[in-house]
Amino acid sequence: PRSTLFPYTTLFRSLRSAYILAVALWELGRYERARQLSEDTLCRCRRVLGDDHPHTLRIAHNLAATQRKLGRYEQAHQLGADTLTRCRRVLGADHPHTLRTAHILAATLRELGHYQKARELGQDSLTRCRQILGADHPHSLRTAHILTATLWELGHYQHARELGEDTLTRCRRVLGDDHPHTLRTAHVLAATLRELGRR
């Protein structure tokens, strides 16, 4: 009956609004406030919707990304790994939410110094992103950038150069010369060229 569903619907809308606000705070750079709201919302989602509900997984991904921005890499790693496992089981390995979670986890692994694991996850994620979203999709470009940086960390400079040049060309065409992702990609490519003696 509608009267039975109404409280659940209202609560779900409240949780969804909290998620949207947390994302907006993150985009404004208010990471600590976004973390606080995301943690509270995740607890409520798990209690009301369950650990594997798609909305719970989205807020968990958002919290992992926020923890990474705050330099809480171990917490981001633990939550990101758990969320990726659940996303793959519930949504499938090629779902956009799964791919975004894999991207955050790969970036976190890199920052923790787990470069080989980051490379493996990054390569798998990039292949899937290009197949599902296309090579020029902004998420594919972000994933390619993280993989390029990881290859650089591993000393695979020629591979990093090839991927970095391709990614920079795509970033300039899709995002523009002055976009932050374009600039970050150019920075890593410049460092790679330096290592290859292309000063």
Short mmCIF file of C-alpha atoms in Angstrom, two decimals:
data_model
loop_
_atom_site.label_atom_id
_atom_site.label_comp_id
_atom_site.label_asym_id
_atom_site.label_seq_id
_atom_site.Cartn_x
_atom_site.Cartn_y
_atom_site.Cartn_z
CA PRO A 1 0.00 0.00 0.00
CA ARG A 2 1.08 3.56 -0.68
CA SER A 3 0.87 4.47 3.02
CA THR A 4 3.39 1.71 3.82
CA LEU A 5 5.82 2.78 1.10
CA PHE A 6 5.69 6.50 1.86
CA PRO A 7 8.10 6.57 4.86
CA TYR A 8 10.64 4.47 2.92
CA THR A 9 10.35 6.71 -0.16
CA THR A 10 10.79 9.86 1.93
CA LEU A 11 13.82 8.39 3.71
CA PHE A 12 15.39 7.29 0.43
CA ARG A 13 14.96 10.79 -0.97
CA SER A 14 16.60 12.20 2.15
CA LEU A 15 19.58 9.85 1.75
CA ARG A 16 19.85 10.72 -1.94
CA SER A 17 19.80 14.43 -1.12
CA ALA A 18 22.58 13.92 1.43
CA TYR A 19 24.64 12.11 -1.21
CA ILE A 20 24.15 14.94 -3.72
CA LEU A 21 25.16 17.51 -1.11
CA ALA A 22 28.29 15.50 -0.22
CA VAL A 23 29.27 15.41 -3.90
CA ALA A 24 28.71 19.17 -4.18
CA LEU A 25 30.87 19.80 -1.10
CA TRP A 26 33.60 17.60 -2.61
CA GLU A 27 33.50 19.53 -5.87
CA LEU A 28 33.79 22.79 -3.92
CA GLY A 29 36.92 21.48 -2.22
CA ARG A 30 35.26 21.26 1.20
CA TYR A 31 36.61 17.78 1.74
CA GLU A 32 36.37 17.55 5.53
CA ARG A 33 32.71 18.57 5.50
CA ALA A 34 32.08 16.16 2.62
CA ARG A 35 33.76 13.37 4.63
CA GLN A 36 31.62 14.01 7.68
CA LEU A 37 28.39 14.02 5.68
CA SER A 38 29.43 10.97 3.64
CA GLU A 39 30.31 8.95 6.74
CA ASP A 40 26.96 9.76 8.35
CA THR A 41 25.06 9.02 5.15
CA LEU A 42 26.91 5.74 4.58
CA CYS A 43 26.00 4.53 8.08
CA ARG A 44 22.35 5.38 7.44
CA CYS A 45 22.38 3.74 3.99
CA ARG A 46 23.86 0.53 5.36
CA ARG A 47 21.27 0.43 8.13
CA VAL A 48 18.26 1.23 5.93
CA LEU A 49 19.19 -0.13 2.48
CA GLY A 50 21.88 -2.71 3.23
CA ASP A 51 25.58 -2.93 2.36
CA ASP A 52 25.05 -3.98 -1.26
CA HIS A 53 22.37 -1.52 -2.34
CA PRO A 54 23.53 0.55 -5.36
CA HIS A 55 22.94 3.80 -3.47
CA THR A 56 25.01 2.54 -0.53
CA LEU A 57 27.80 1.64 -2.97
CA ARG A 58 27.70 5.13 -4.53
CA ILE A 59 28.08 6.88 -1.18
CA ALA A 60 30.84 4.43 -0.19
CA HIS A 61 32.69 5.31 -3.40
CA ASN A 62 32.25 9.00 -2.66
CA LEU A 63 33.62 8.57 0.87
CA ALA A 64 36.65 6.61 -0.41
CA ALA A 65 37.39 9.40 -2.91
CA THR A 66 37.07 12.00 -0.16
CA GLN A 67 39.37 10.09 2.20
CA ARG A 68 41.94 9.94 -0.59
CA LYS A 69 41.72 13.71 -1.11
CA LEU A 70 42.30 14.18 2.62
CA GLY A 71 45.40 11.95 2.52
CA ARG A 72 43.74 9.14 4.47
CA TYR A 73 45.07 6.56 2.06
CA GLU A 74 44.76 3.44 4.23
CA GLN A 75 41.11 4.19 5.01
CA ALA A 76 40.46 4.99 1.35
CA HIS A 77 42.16 1.74 0.36
CA GLN A 78 40.13 -0.43 2.72
CA LEU A 79 36.81 1.14 1.83
CA GLY A 80 37.65 1.28 -1.88
CA ALA A 81 38.65 -2.39 -2.05
CA ASP A 82 35.50 -3.49 -0.22
CA THR A 83 33.31 -1.26 -2.40
CA LEU A 84 34.90 -2.50 -5.63
CA THR A 85 34.28 -6.13 -4.64
CA ARG A 86 30.64 -5.35 -3.90
CA CYS A 87 30.20 -3.28 -7.09
CA ARG A 88 31.57 -6.09 -9.24
CA ARG A 89 29.22 -8.59 -7.60
CA VAL A 90 26.10 -6.41 -7.58
CA LEU A 91 26.50 -4.17 -10.64
CA GLY A 92 29.02 -6.05 -12.78
CA ALA A 93 32.63 -5.32 -13.70
CA ASP A 94 31.71 -3.00 -16.60
CA HIS A 95 29.17 -0.80 -14.82
CA PRO A 96 30.15 2.93 -14.74
CA HIS A 97 29.99 3.00 -10.92
CA THR A 98 32.28 -0.02 -10.76
CA LEU A 99 34.73 1.63 -13.16
CA ARG A 100 34.79 4.85 -11.10
CA THR A 101 35.44 2.86 -7.93
CA ALA A 102 38.26 0.96 -9.64
CA HIS A 103 39.78 4.28 -10.74
CA ILE A 104 39.82 5.65 -7.18
CA LEU A 105 41.28 2.41 -5.83
CA ALA A 106 44.03 2.37 -8.48
CA ALA A 107 44.94 5.96 -7.63
CA THR A 108 45.00 5.12 -3.92
CA LEU A 109 47.18 2.05 -4.47
CA ARG A 110 49.63 4.22 -6.39
CA GLU A 111 49.78 6.76 -3.56
CA LEU A 112 50.44 3.93 -1.09
CA GLY A 113 53.35 2.75 -3.22
CA HIS A 114 51.64 -0.44 -4.44
CA TYR A 115 52.61 0.34 -8.01
CA GLN A 116 52.27 -3.12 -9.55
CA LYS A 117 48.78 -3.63 -8.16
CA ALA A 118 47.88 -0.11 -9.26
CA ARG A 119 49.17 -0.87 -12.76
CA GLU A 120 47.19 -4.10 -13.05
CA LEU A 121 43.96 -2.52 -11.85
CA GLY A 122 44.56 0.61 -13.91
CA GLN A 123 45.17 -1.34 -17.12
CA ASP A 124 42.05 -3.44 -16.60
CA SER A 125 40.00 -0.32 -15.81
CA LEU A 126 41.29 1.58 -18.84
CA THR A 127 40.48 -1.32 -21.18
CA ARG A 128 36.96 -1.54 -19.78
CA CYS A 129 36.44 2.25 -19.83
CA ARG A 130 37.45 2.48 -23.47
CA GLN A 131 35.19 -0.42 -24.42
CA ILE A 132 32.16 0.84 -22.47
CA LEU A 133 32.52 4.63 -22.49
CA GLY A 134 34.89 5.27 -25.39
CA ALA A 135 38.52 6.40 -25.46
CA ASP A 136 37.61 10.12 -25.34
CA HIS A 137 35.26 9.94 -22.36
CA PRO A 138 36.51 12.11 -19.46
CA HIS A 139 36.55 9.09 -17.15
CA SER A 140 38.64 7.13 -19.64
CA LEU A 141 41.05 10.08 -19.81
CA ARG A 142 41.36 10.28 -16.01
CA THR A 143 42.00 6.54 -15.83
CA ALA A 144 44.64 6.81 -18.58
CA HIS A 145 46.35 9.61 -16.65
CA ILE A 146 46.57 7.53 -13.45
CA LEU A 147 47.93 4.57 -15.40
CA THR A 148 50.52 6.81 -17.10
CA ALA A 149 51.68 8.10 -13.71
CA THR A 150 51.87 4.55 -12.37
CA LEU A 151 53.94 3.40 -15.34
CA TRP A 152 56.27 6.32 -14.68
CA GLU A 153 56.63 5.25 -11.04
CA LEU A 154 57.51 1.71 -12.21
CA GLY A 155 60.15 3.04 -14.60
CA HIS A 156 58.25 1.90 -17.70
CA TYR A 157 59.05 5.18 -19.40
CA GLN A 158 58.49 4.22 -23.03
CA HIS A 159 55.05 2.79 -22.30
CA ALA A 160 54.28 5.83 -20.14
CA ARG A 161 55.35 8.12 -22.96
CA GLU A 162 53.13 6.37 -25.54
CA LEU A 163 50.07 6.41 -23.29
CA GLY A 164 50.82 9.93 -22.04
CA GLU A 165 51.12 11.38 -25.55
CA ASP A 166 47.87 9.74 -26.65
CA THR A 167 46.08 10.90 -23.50
CA LEU A 168 47.37 14.47 -23.78
CA THR A 169 46.19 14.70 -27.39
CA ARG A 170 42.74 13.47 -26.38
CA CYS A 171 42.58 15.76 -23.31
CA ARG A 172 43.43 18.83 -25.38
CA ARG A 173 40.79 17.95 -27.96
CA VAL A 174 38.03 16.97 -25.50
CA LEU A 175 38.72 19.10 -22.41
CA GLY A 176 40.86 21.96 -23.73
CA ASP A 177 44.43 23.10 -23.09
CA ASP A 178 43.72 24.68 -19.70
CA HIS A 179 41.65 21.94 -18.07
CA PRO A 180 43.19 20.54 -14.84
CA HIS A 181 43.23 16.97 -16.24
CA THR A 182 45.02 18.20 -19.37
CA LEU A 183 47.62 20.01 -17.26
CA ARG A 184 48.19 17.00 -14.99
CA THR A 185 48.64 14.76 -18.01
CA ALA A 186 51.12 17.21 -19.56
CA HIS A 187 53.07 17.32 -16.29
CA VAL A 188 53.49 13.53 -16.14
CA LEU A 189 54.40 13.38 -19.82
CA ALA A 190 57.07 16.07 -19.35
CA ALA A 191 58.58 14.10 -16.45
CA THR A 192 58.55 10.96 -18.62
CA LEU A 193 60.27 12.71 -21.53
CA ARG A 194 62.93 13.96 -19.13
CA GLU A 195 63.61 10.39 -17.96
CA LEU A 196 63.93 9.30 -21.57
CA GLY A 197 66.54 11.99 -22.21
CA ARG A 198 64.16 14.08 -24.34
CA ARG A 199 65.00 17.23 -22.41
#
